[in-house]
Amino acid sequence: TQLLEQSPQFLSIQEGENLTVYCNSSSVFSSLQWYRQEPGEGPVLLVTVVTGGEVKKLKRLTFQFGDARKDSSLHITAAQPGDTGLYLCAGVPGTASKLTFGTGTRLQVTL
Amino acid sequence: DTEVTQTPKHLVMGMTNKKSLKCEQHMGHRAMYWYKQKAKKPPELMFVYSYEKLSINESVPSRFSPECPNSSLLNLHLHALQPEDSALYLCASSQGRRTVSYNEQFFGPGTRLTVL
C-alpha cells in the first residue's frame, strides 16, 4: 500500500504553461516535504509545510498543505525548462519513524 | 556547509567483488540514511543511523553492510551483489531530533552502481 499517491505520474508541457501536482494520503502528516530530483542527482529539498492550510511560495512555485494535513499540492506558474525533473512529496505519517516518499511526478518542460 | 558528499560517483563491480560506498556530511546532523533508487521510482529506504547507532534496517539482504564510523561518515559495504542490485544509491542526513527538521533530509548526489 502506497501511503502517498501523486498525480499525475507524468506531465509534458511547453514553456510558459501552468501546472499543478497533487500529493494525497489517507494518513495525517505532521509535516510534508517537497523535493525535486534531476536525472543522475539526489533529491533537493524545496520546501516543508507544517500547518494545515499553509501556503508557501518559492519564486514561481506555490505549495499548499491541506487543512486536514493529509494532502498537499505544488503549483508551478509559467514553467521553464529548468523546472524539468522528478517531483517527490514526502512525510512521516502518524507515529511512524521513517520518511515515506510519494510515487513521484515526472515533469518535462519543452521550449 | 549544507552539502552531503558521496564517493564514488559511478561504480561497476562483478558479483564476486567487495566494494564500499562512502558518504560524508558536516552539517552536524545526527541521523544518516542509505536509500536505493531504481529508474523512475522514488527512493527506497535501506538503513537509518541515529546518533551513530543503527536504528532501522528495512530487511536489507546481508550482502549490504552499513557502517557509521562517526557522526559525519556513513559507509555501505557491498559483497557478492546481484545484477538486480544495480541502482542509484543515495545517502542523506537530517537533524537527529523529532522535530520538523528531523524530516528534512539532505541528499548526496548518489553513487550509480552497476553489477555485472
Coordinates of N, CA and C in Angstrom, one line a residue:
Chain A
T1 N 0.9 -1.2 0.0 CA 0.0 0.0 0.0 C 0.9 1.2 0.0
Q2 N 0.7 2.1 -1.0 CA 1.5 3.3 -1.1 C 0.7 4.4 -0.3
L3 N 1.4 5.0 0.7 CA 0.8 5.9 1.6 C 0.6 7.3 0.9
L4 N 1.5 7.6 0.0 CA 1.4 8.9 -0.6 C 1.3 8.7 -2.1
E5 N 0.1 9.1 -2.6 CA -0.1 9.0 -4.1 C 0.0 10.3 -4.7
Q6 N 0.8 10.4 -5.8 CA 1.0 11.6 -6.5 C 0.3 11.5 -7.9
S7 N -0.2 12.6 -8.3 CA -0.8 12.7 -9.6 C -0.5 14.1 -10.2
P8 N -0.3 14.1 -11.5 CA -0.2 13.0 -12.4 C 1.2 12.3 -12.3
Q9 N 1.3 11.1 -12.9 CA 2.6 10.4 -12.8 C 3.6 11.1 -13.7
F10 N 3.1 11.6 -14.9 CA 4.0 12.2 -15.9 C 3.3 13.4 -16.5
L11 N 4.0 14.4 -16.7 CA 3.5 15.6 -17.3 C 4.5 16.2 -18.3
S12 N 4.0 16.4 -19.5 CA 4.9 17.1 -20.5 C 4.2 18.3 -21.0
I13 N 4.8 19.5 -20.8 CA 4.2 20.7 -21.1 C 5.2 21.6 -21.8
Q14 N 4.6 22.7 -22.4 CA 5.5 23.7 -23.0 C 5.8 24.8 -22.1
E15 N 7.0 25.4 -22.3 CA 7.4 26.6 -21.6 C 6.3 27.6 -21.5
G16 N 6.1 28.2 -20.3 CA 5.1 29.2 -20.1 C 3.7 28.7 -19.6
E17 N 3.5 27.4 -19.6 CA 2.3 26.8 -19.1 C 2.3 26.7 -17.6
N18 N 1.1 26.6 -17.0 CA 1.0 26.4 -15.6 C 0.6 25.0 -15.3
L19 N 1.0 24.5 -14.2 CA 0.6 23.1 -13.8 C 0.5 22.9 -12.3
T20 N -0.2 21.9 -12.0 CA -0.4 21.5 -10.5 C -0.1 20.0 -10.3
V21 N 0.6 19.7 -9.3 CA 0.9 18.3 -8.9 C 0.3 18.1 -7.6
Y22 N -0.3 16.9 -7.4 CA -1.1 16.6 -6.2 C -0.4 15.4 -5.5
C23 N -0.5 15.5 -4.1 CA 0.1 14.5 -3.3 C -1.0 14.2 -2.2
N24 N -1.5 12.9 -2.3 CA -2.7 12.6 -1.5 C -2.4 11.4 -0.6
S25 N -3.0 11.4 0.6 CA -2.9 10.3 1.5 C -4.1 10.2 2.4
S26 N -4.4 9.0 3.0 CA -5.4 8.8 3.9 C -4.9 9.0 5.4
S27 N -3.5 9.2 5.5 CA -2.9 9.4 6.8 C -2.6 10.9 7.0
V28 N -2.6 11.2 8.3 CA -2.2 12.6 8.7 C -0.7 12.7 8.9
F29 N -0.2 13.8 8.4 CA 1.3 14.0 8.5 C 1.5 15.2 9.3
S30 N 2.6 15.2 10.2 CA 3.0 16.3 11.0 C 3.6 17.4 10.1
S31 N 4.2 17.0 9.0 CA 4.7 17.9 8.0 C 4.9 17.1 6.7
L32 N 5.0 17.9 5.6 CA 5.3 17.3 4.3 C 6.4 18.1 3.7
Q33 N 7.2 17.4 3.0 CA 8.3 18.0 2.2 C 8.1 17.8 0.8
W34 N 8.6 18.7 0.0 CA 8.6 18.5 -1.5 C 10.1 18.6 -1.9
Y35 N 10.4 17.6 -2.8 CA 11.8 17.5 -3.3 C 11.7 17.6 -4.8
R36 N 12.8 18.0 -5.5 CA 12.9 17.9 -6.9 C 14.2 17.2 -7.2
Q37 N 14.2 16.2 -8.1 CA 15.3 15.4 -8.4 C 15.6 15.5 -9.9
E38 N 16.8 15.8 -10.3 CA 17.2 15.8 -11.7 C 17.9 14.5 -12.0
P39 N 17.9 14.1 -13.3 CA 18.5 12.8 -13.6 C 19.9 12.7 -13.1
G40 N 20.2 11.6 -12.5 CA 21.6 11.3 -12.0 C 22.0 12.0 -10.8
E41 N 21.1 12.8 -10.2 CA 21.4 13.5 -9.0 C 20.5 13.1 -7.8
G42 N 20.8 13.5 -6.6 CA 20.0 13.3 -5.5 C 18.8 14.3 -5.4
P43 N 17.8 13.9 -4.7 CA 16.7 14.9 -4.5 C 17.1 16.1 -3.7
V44 N 16.6 17.2 -4.1 CA 16.9 18.5 -3.4 C 15.6 19.0 -2.7
L45 N 15.7 19.3 -1.5 CA 14.6 19.8 -0.7 C 14.2 21.2 -1.2
L46 N 12.9 21.3 -1.5 CA 12.3 22.6 -1.9 C 11.7 23.3 -0.8
V47 N 10.8 22.6 -0.1 CA 10.0 23.3 1.0 C 9.5 22.3 2.0
T48 N 9.2 22.7 3.2 CA 8.5 21.9 4.2 C 7.2 22.7 4.6
V49 N 6.1 22.0 4.5 CA 4.8 22.6 5.0 C 4.4 21.9 6.3
V50 N 4.0 22.7 7.3 CA 3.7 22.1 8.6 C 2.3 22.3 9.1
T51 N 1.7 23.5 8.9 CA 0.4 23.8 9.4 C -0.7 23.5 8.4
G52 N -1.8 22.9 8.8 CA -2.9 22.7 7.9 C -3.3 24.0 7.2
G53 N -3.5 24.0 5.9 CA -3.9 25.2 5.2 C -2.8 26.1 4.8
E54 N -1.6 25.7 5.2 CA -0.4 26.6 5.0 C -0.1 26.7 3.5
V55 N 0.3 27.9 3.1 CA 0.7 28.1 1.7 C 2.1 28.8 1.7
K56 N 3.0 28.2 1.0 CA 4.4 28.7 0.9 C 4.7 28.9 -0.6
K57 N 5.4 30.0 -0.8 CA 5.8 30.3 -2.2 C 7.3 30.4 -2.3
L58 N 7.8 29.8 -3.4 CA 9.2 29.8 -3.7 C 9.3 30.2 -5.2
K59 N 9.5 31.5 -5.4 CA 9.5 32.1 -6.8 C 8.2 31.7 -7.5
R60 N 8.3 30.9 -8.5 CA 7.1 30.6 -9.3 C 6.4 29.3 -8.8
L61 N 6.9 28.7 -7.7 CA 6.3 27.5 -7.1 C 5.5 27.9 -5.9
T62 N 4.3 27.4 -5.9 CA 3.4 27.6 -4.7 C 3.0 26.2 -4.1
F63 N 3.3 26.1 -2.9 CA 3.0 24.8 -2.2 C 1.9 25.0 -1.2
Q64 N 1.0 24.1 -1.1 CA -0.1 24.2 -0.1 C -0.3 22.9 0.6
F65 N -0.5 23.0 1.9 CA -0.8 21.8 2.8 C -2.3 21.8 3.0
G66 N -2.9 20.6 2.9 CA -4.3 20.5 3.1 C -4.7 20.8 4.5
D67 N -6.0 21.3 4.7 CA -6.4 21.7 6.1 C -6.3 20.5 7.1
A68 N -6.6 19.3 6.6 CA -6.5 18.1 7.5 C -5.1 17.5 7.5
R69 N -4.2 18.1 6.8 CA -2.8 17.6 6.8 C -2.7 16.2 6.2
K70 N -3.5 15.9 5.2 CA -3.5 14.6 4.6 C -3.0 14.8 3.1
D71 N -2.9 16.0 2.6 CA -2.6 16.1 1.2 C -1.9 17.5 1.0
S72 N -1.3 17.6 -0.2 CA -0.5 18.8 -0.5 C -0.6 19.0 -2.0
S73 N -0.3 20.2 -2.4 CA -0.2 20.4 -3.9 C 0.9 21.4 -4.1
L74 N 1.4 21.2 -5.4 CA 2.5 22.1 -5.9 C 2.0 22.7 -7.2
H75 N 2.0 24.0 -7.2 CA 1.6 24.7 -8.4 C 2.8 25.4 -9.0
I76 N 3.0 25.3 -10.3 CA 4.1 26.0 -10.9 C 3.5 26.9 -12.0
T77 N 3.9 28.2 -11.9 CA 3.4 29.2 -12.8 C 4.5 29.4 -13.9
A78 N 4.0 29.5 -15.1 CA 4.9 29.8 -16.2 C 6.2 28.9 -16.2
A79 N 5.9 27.7 -16.4 CA 7.0 26.7 -16.3 C 8.1 27.0 -17.3
Q80 N 9.3 26.6 -16.8 CA 10.5 26.8 -17.6 C 11.3 25.5 -17.8
P81 N 12.1 25.3 -18.8 CA 12.8 24.0 -19.0 C 13.6 23.6 -17.8
G82 N 14.1 24.6 -17.0 CA 14.8 24.3 -15.8 C 14.0 23.7 -14.7
D83 N 12.7 23.7 -14.9 CA 11.8 23.0 -13.9 C 11.7 21.5 -14.1
T84 N 12.2 21.1 -15.2 CA 12.2 19.6 -15.6 C 12.8 18.8 -14.5
G85 N 12.1 17.7 -14.1 CA 12.7 16.8 -13.1 C 11.6 15.9 -12.5
L86 N 12.0 15.2 -11.5 CA 11.1 14.3 -10.8 C 10.7 15.0 -9.5
Y87 N 9.5 15.3 -9.3 CA 9.0 15.9 -8.1 C 8.4 14.9 -7.1
L88 N 8.9 14.9 -5.9 CA 8.6 14.0 -4.9 C 8.0 14.7 -3.6
C89 N 6.9 14.2 -3.2 CA 6.4 14.7 -1.9 C 6.9 13.6 -0.9
A90 N 7.0 14.0 0.4 CA 7.5 13.0 1.4 C 7.1 13.5 2.8
G91 N 6.8 12.5 3.7 CA 6.5 12.9 5.0 C 6.5 11.7 5.9
V92 N 6.4 11.9 7.2 CA 6.3 10.9 8.2 C 4.9 10.8 8.7
P93 N 4.2 9.7 8.4 CA 2.8 9.6 8.8 C 2.6 9.2 10.2
G94 N 1.6 9.8 10.9 CA 1.3 9.3 12.2 C 2.4 9.2 13.2
T95 N 2.5 8.0 13.8 CA 3.6 7.8 14.7 C 4.8 7.0 14.1
A96 N 4.8 6.9 12.8 CA 5.9 6.2 12.1 C 7.2 6.9 12.3
S97 N 8.3 6.2 12.0 CA 9.6 6.7 12.4 C 10.4 6.9 11.1
K98 N 9.9 6.7 9.9 CA 10.7 6.9 8.7 C 9.9 7.7 7.7
L99 N 10.7 8.4 6.9 CA 10.2 9.2 5.8 C 9.6 8.3 4.7
T100 N 8.3 8.6 4.3 CA 7.7 8.0 3.2 C 7.7 8.9 2.0
F101 N 8.1 8.4 0.9 CA 8.1 9.2 -0.4 C 6.8 8.9 -1.2
G102 N 6.4 9.9 -1.9 CA 5.3 9.8 -2.8 C 5.7 9.0 -4.0
T103 N 4.8 8.7 -4.8 CA 5.0 7.9 -6.0 C 5.8 8.7 -7.1
G104 N 5.8 10.0 -7.0 CA 6.6 10.8 -7.9 C 5.8 11.3 -9.1
T105 N 6.2 12.5 -9.5 CA 5.6 13.1 -10.8 C 6.8 13.5 -11.6
R106 N 6.9 13.0 -12.8 CA 8.0 13.3 -13.7 C 7.5 14.5 -14.6
L107 N 8.1 15.6 -14.5 CA 7.8 16.8 -15.3 C 8.8 17.1 -16.4
Q108 N 8.3 17.3 -17.6 CA 9.1 17.7 -18.7 C 8.6 18.9 -19.3
V109 N 9.5 20.0 -19.3 CA 9.1 21.3 -19.9 C 9.9 21.5 -21.1
T110 N 9.2 21.7 -22.3 CA 10.0 21.9 -23.5 C 9.8 23.3 -24.0
L111 N 10.7 23.7 -24.8 CA 10.7 25.1 -25.4 C 9.6 25.2 -26.4
Chain B
D1 N 28.2 24.9 5.6 CA 28.3 23.8 4.6 C 27.0 22.9 4.6
T2 N 26.2 23.0 3.6 CA 25.0 22.3 3.5 C 25.0 21.1 2.5
E3 N 26.2 20.5 2.4 CA 26.4 19.5 1.4 C 26.6 18.1 1.9
V4 N 26.0 17.2 1.3 CA 26.3 15.8 1.5 C 27.1 15.3 0.3
T5 N 28.3 14.7 0.6 CA 29.1 14.2 -0.5 C 29.1 12.7 -0.5
Q6 N 29.2 12.1 -1.7 CA 29.2 10.7 -1.9 C 30.3 10.3 -2.9
T7 N 31.0 9.2 -2.5 CA 32.0 8.7 -3.4 C 31.9 7.2 -3.5
P8 N 32.2 6.5 -4.6 CA 32.4 7.2 -5.9 C 31.1 7.7 -6.6
K9 N 31.2 8.4 -7.6 CA 30.1 8.8 -8.4 C 29.5 7.6 -9.2
H10 N 30.4 6.8 -9.7 CA 30.0 5.7 -10.5 C 30.8 4.5 -10.0
L11 N 30.2 3.3 -10.1 CA 30.9 2.1 -9.6 C 30.4 0.9 -10.5
V12 N 31.3 0.2 -11.1 CA 30.9 -1.1 -11.8 C 31.7 -2.2 -11.1
M13 N 30.9 -3.2 -10.7 CA 31.6 -4.3 -10.0 C 31.0 -5.6 -10.4
G14 N 31.8 -6.7 -10.3 CA 31.4 -8.0 -10.5 C 30.7 -8.6 -9.3
M15 N 30.0 -9.7 -9.5 CA 29.3 -10.3 -8.4 C 30.2 -10.9 -7.3
T16 N 31.4 -11.1 -7.6 CA 32.3 -11.6 -6.5 C 33.1 -10.5 -5.8
N17 N 33.0 -9.3 -6.3 CA 33.8 -8.2 -5.8 C 33.3 -7.7 -4.4
K18 N 34.2 -7.0 -3.7 CA 33.9 -6.3 -2.5 C 34.2 -4.9 -2.7
K19 N 33.2 -4.0 -2.4 CA 33.5 -2.6 -2.6 C 32.7 -1.8 -1.5
S20 N 33.0 -0.5 -1.4 CA 32.4 0.3 -0.4 C 32.0 1.6 -0.9
L21 N 30.8 2.1 -0.5 CA 30.3 3.4 -0.8 C 30.5 4.3 0.4
K22 N 30.9 5.5 0.1 CA 31.2 6.4 1.2 C 30.3 7.7 1.2
C23 N 30.0 8.2 2.3 CA 29.1 9.4 2.4 C 29.6 10.2 3.6
E24 N 29.6 11.6 3.4 CA 30.1 12.5 4.4 C 29.3 13.7 4.5
Q25 N 29.0 14.2 5.7 CA 28.3 15.5 5.9 C 28.9 16.2 7.0
H26 N 28.9 17.5 6.9 CA 29.5 18.4 8.0 C 28.5 19.4 8.5
M27 N 27.2 19.0 8.5 CA 26.1 19.9 9.0 C 25.8 19.7 10.4
G28 N 26.5 18.8 11.1 CA 26.2 18.5 12.5 C 24.9 17.6 12.6
H29 N 24.5 17.0 11.5 CA 23.3 16.1 11.6 C 23.6 14.8 12.3
R30 N 22.7 14.3 13.0 CA 22.9 13.1 13.8 C 22.1 11.9 13.3
A31 N 21.4 12.1 12.2 CA 20.7 11.0 11.5 C 21.2 10.9 10.1
M32 N 21.6 9.7 9.7 CA 22.1 9.5 8.3 C 21.4 8.2 7.8
Y33 N 21.2 8.3 6.4 CA 20.4 7.3 5.8 C 21.0 6.7 4.5
W34 N 20.7 5.5 4.2 CA 21.0 5.0 2.9 C 19.7 4.6 2.2
Y35 N 19.6 5.0 0.9 CA 18.4 4.7 0.1 C 18.9 4.1 -1.2
K36 N 18.0 3.3 -1.8 CA 18.3 2.7 -3.1 C 17.2 3.2 -4.0
Q37 N 17.6 3.6 -5.2 CA 16.6 4.1 -6.1 C 16.8 3.5 -7.5
K38 N 15.7 2.9 -7.9 CA 15.7 2.3 -9.3 C 15.1 3.4 -10.2
A39 N 15.4 3.2 -11.5 CA 15.0 4.2 -12.5 C 13.5 4.5 -12.4
K40 N 13.2 5.8 -12.4 CA 11.8 6.4 -12.5 C 11.0 6.0 -11.3
K41 N 11.7 5.6 -10.2 CA 11.0 5.2 -8.9 C 11.4 6.1 -7.8
P42 N 10.6 6.3 -6.8 CA 11.1 7.1 -5.6 C 12.1 6.3 -4.8
P43 N 12.9 7.0 -4.0 CA 13.9 6.3 -3.2 C 13.3 5.3 -2.2
E44 N 14.0 4.2 -2.0 CA 13.5 3.2 -1.0 C 14.5 3.2 0.1
L45 N 14.0 3.3 1.3 CA 14.9 3.4 2.5 C 15.5 2.0 2.7
M46 N 16.8 2.0 3.0 CA 17.5 0.8 3.4 C 17.9 0.8 4.9
F47 N 18.6 1.8 5.3 CA 19.1 1.8 6.7 C 19.0 3.3 7.2
V48 N 18.8 3.3 8.5 CA 18.9 4.6 9.2 C 19.8 4.5 10.4
Y49 N 20.8 5.5 10.5 CA 21.6 5.6 11.7 C 21.2 6.8 12.5
S50 N 21.0 6.7 13.8 CA 20.7 7.8 14.6 C 21.7 7.8 15.7
Y51 N 22.4 8.9 15.8 CA 23.5 9.1 16.8 C 24.5 7.9 16.7
E52 N 24.9 7.6 15.5 CA 25.9 6.6 15.2 C 25.4 5.2 15.5
K53 N 24.1 5.0 15.8 CA 23.7 3.6 16.0 C 22.6 3.3 15.0
L54 N 22.6 2.0 14.5 CA 21.7 1.6 13.5 C 20.3 1.5 14.2
S55 N 19.4 2.3 13.7 CA 18.0 2.3 14.2 C 17.0 1.7 13.4
I56 N 17.2 1.6 12.1 CA 16.3 1.0 11.1 C 17.1 0.2 10.1
N57 N 16.7 -1.0 9.9 CA 17.2 -1.9 8.8 C 15.9 -2.4 8.1
E58 N 15.7 -2.0 6.9 CA 14.5 -2.3 6.2 C 14.6 -3.7 5.6
S59 N 15.0 -4.7 6.4 CA 15.1 -6.1 5.9 C 16.0 -6.2 4.6
V60 N 17.1 -5.5 4.7 CA 18.0 -5.4 3.6 C 18.9 -6.7 3.6
P61 N 19.1 -7.3 2.5 CA 20.0 -8.5 2.4 C 21.3 -8.3 3.0
S62 N 21.9 -9.3 3.6 CA 23.2 -9.1 4.3 C 24.4 -8.8 3.4
R63 N 24.2 -8.9 2.1 CA 25.2 -8.5 1.2 C 25.5 -7.0 1.2
F64 N 24.6 -6.3 1.8 CA 24.7 -4.9 2.1 C 25.0 -4.7 3.6
S65 N 26.1 -4.1 3.9 CA 26.5 -3.9 5.3 C 26.8 -2.5 5.6
P66 N 26.0 -1.8 6.4 CA 26.3 -0.4 6.7 C 27.2 -0.2 7.8
E67 N 27.9 0.9 7.9 CA 28.8 1.3 9.0 C 28.8 2.8 9.2
C68 N 28.8 3.2 10.4 CA 28.8 4.6 10.8 C 30.0 4.9 11.7
P69 N 31.2 5.1 11.1 CA 32.4 5.3 12.0 C 32.3 6.5 12.9
N70 N 31.7 7.5 12.5 CA 31.5 8.7 13.4 C 30.3 9.5 12.9
S71 N 30.0 10.6 13.5 CA 28.7 11.3 13.2 C 28.7 12.0 11.8
S72 N 29.9 12.0 11.2 CA 30.0 12.7 9.9 C 30.0 11.7 8.7
L73 N 30.3 10.5 9.0 CA 30.6 9.5 8.0 C 29.7 8.3 8.0
L74 N 29.3 7.9 6.8 CA 28.5 6.7 6.6 C 29.0 5.9 5.5
N75 N 29.2 4.6 5.7 CA 29.7 3.7 4.6 C 28.7 2.6 4.4
L76 N 28.7 2.1 3.1 CA 27.9 1.0 2.8 C 28.8 0.0 2.1
H77 N 29.1 -1.2 2.8 CA 30.0 -2.2 2.3 C 29.1 -3.2 1.4
L78 N 29.7 -3.5 0.3 CA 29.0 -4.3 -0.7 C 29.8 -5.6 -0.9
H79 N 29.1 -6.7 -0.9 CA 29.8 -8.0 -1.2 C 28.8 -9.0 -1.8
A80 N 29.3 -9.6 -2.9 CA 28.5 -10.7 -3.6 C 27.2 -10.1 -4.0
L81 N 27.2 -9.0 -4.6 CA 25.9 -8.4 -5.1 C 25.4 -9.1 -6.4
Q82 N 24.1 -8.9 -6.6 CA 23.5 -9.5 -7.8 C 23.2 -8.4 -8.8
P83 N 23.0 -8.7 -10.1 CA 22.7 -7.7 -11.1 C 21.5 -6.8 -10.7
E84 N 20.5 -7.4 -10.1 CA 19.3 -6.6 -9.7 C 19.6 -5.6 -8.6
D85 N 20.8 -5.6 -8.1 CA 21.2 -4.6 -7.1 C 21.7 -3.3 -7.8
S86 N 21.8 -3.4 -9.1 CA 22.2 -2.2 -9.8 C 21.1 -1.1 -9.6
A87 N 21.6 0.1 -9.2 CA 20.7 1.2 -8.9 C 21.5 2.4 -8.6
L88 N 20.8 3.5 -8.2 CA 21.4 4.7 -7.7 C 21.3 4.6 -6.2
Y89 N 22.4 4.7 -5.5 CA 22.4 4.6 -4.0 C 22.6 6.0 -3.5
L90 N 21.7 6.4 -2.7 CA 21.6 7.8 -2.2 C 21.9 7.7 -0.7
C91 N 22.7 8.7 -0.2 CA 22.9 8.9 1.2 C 22.2 10.2 1.6
A92 N 21.7 10.3 2.7 CA 21.0 11.5 3.2 C 21.3 11.7 4.7
S93 N 21.1 13.0 5.1 CA 21.3 13.2 6.6 C 20.2 14.2 7.0
S94 N 19.9 14.2 8.3 CA 18.9 15.2 8.9 C 19.2 15.4 10.3
Q95 N 18.6 16.4 10.9 CA 18.7 16.6 12.3 C 18.3 15.4 13.1
G96 N 19.0 15.2 14.2 CA 18.8 13.9 15.0 C 17.7 14.0 16.1
R97 N 16.8 15.0 15.9 CA 15.7 15.1 16.9 C 14.4 15.0 16.2
R98 N 13.3 14.6 17.0 CA 12.0 14.5 16.4 C 11.3 15.9 16.4
T99 N 11.8 16.7 15.5 CA 11.2 18.0 15.2 C 10.9 18.0 13.7
V100 N 10.3 19.1 13.2 CA 10.0 19.2 11.8 C 11.3 19.0 11.0
S101 N 12.4 19.6 11.6 CA 13.7 19.5 10.9 C 14.2 18.1 10.7
Y102 N 13.7 17.2 11.6 CA 14.2 15.8 11.6 C 13.7 15.2 10.3
N103 N 12.6 15.6 9.7 CA 12.1 15.0 8.5 C 12.7 15.6 7.2
E104 N 13.4 16.7 7.4 CA 14.0 17.4 6.3 C 15.4 16.8 6.0
Q105 N 15.4 16.0 4.9 CA 16.6 15.2 4.6 C 17.4 15.9 3.5
F106 N 18.7 15.9 3.7 CA 19.6 16.5 2.7 C 20.3 15.3 2.0
F107 N 20.2 15.3 0.7 CA 20.7 14.1 -0.1 C 22.0 14.4 -0.7
G108 N 22.8 13.4 -0.8 CA 24.0 13.5 -1.7 C 23.6 13.2 -3.1
P109 N 24.6 13.4 -4.0 CA 24.3 13.2 -5.5 C 24.2 11.7 -5.9
G110 N 24.5 10.8 -5.0 CA 24.3 9.4 -5.3 C 25.5 8.7 -5.9
T111 N 25.5 7.4 -5.8 CA 26.5 6.5 -6.5 C 25.7 5.7 -7.4
R112 N 26.1 5.7 -8.7 CA 25.4 4.9 -9.7 C 26.2 3.6 -9.7
L113 N 25.5 2.5 -9.3 CA 26.1 1.2 -9.1 C 25.6 0.3 -10.2
T114 N 26.6 -0.4 -10.9 CA 26.2 -1.4 -11.9 C 26.9 -2.7 -11.5
V115 N 26.1 -3.7 -11.4 CA 26.6 -5.0 -11.0 C 26.6 -5.9 -12.2
L116 N 27.7 -6.4 -12.6 CA 27.8 -7.3 -13.9 C 27.7 -8.8 -13.5

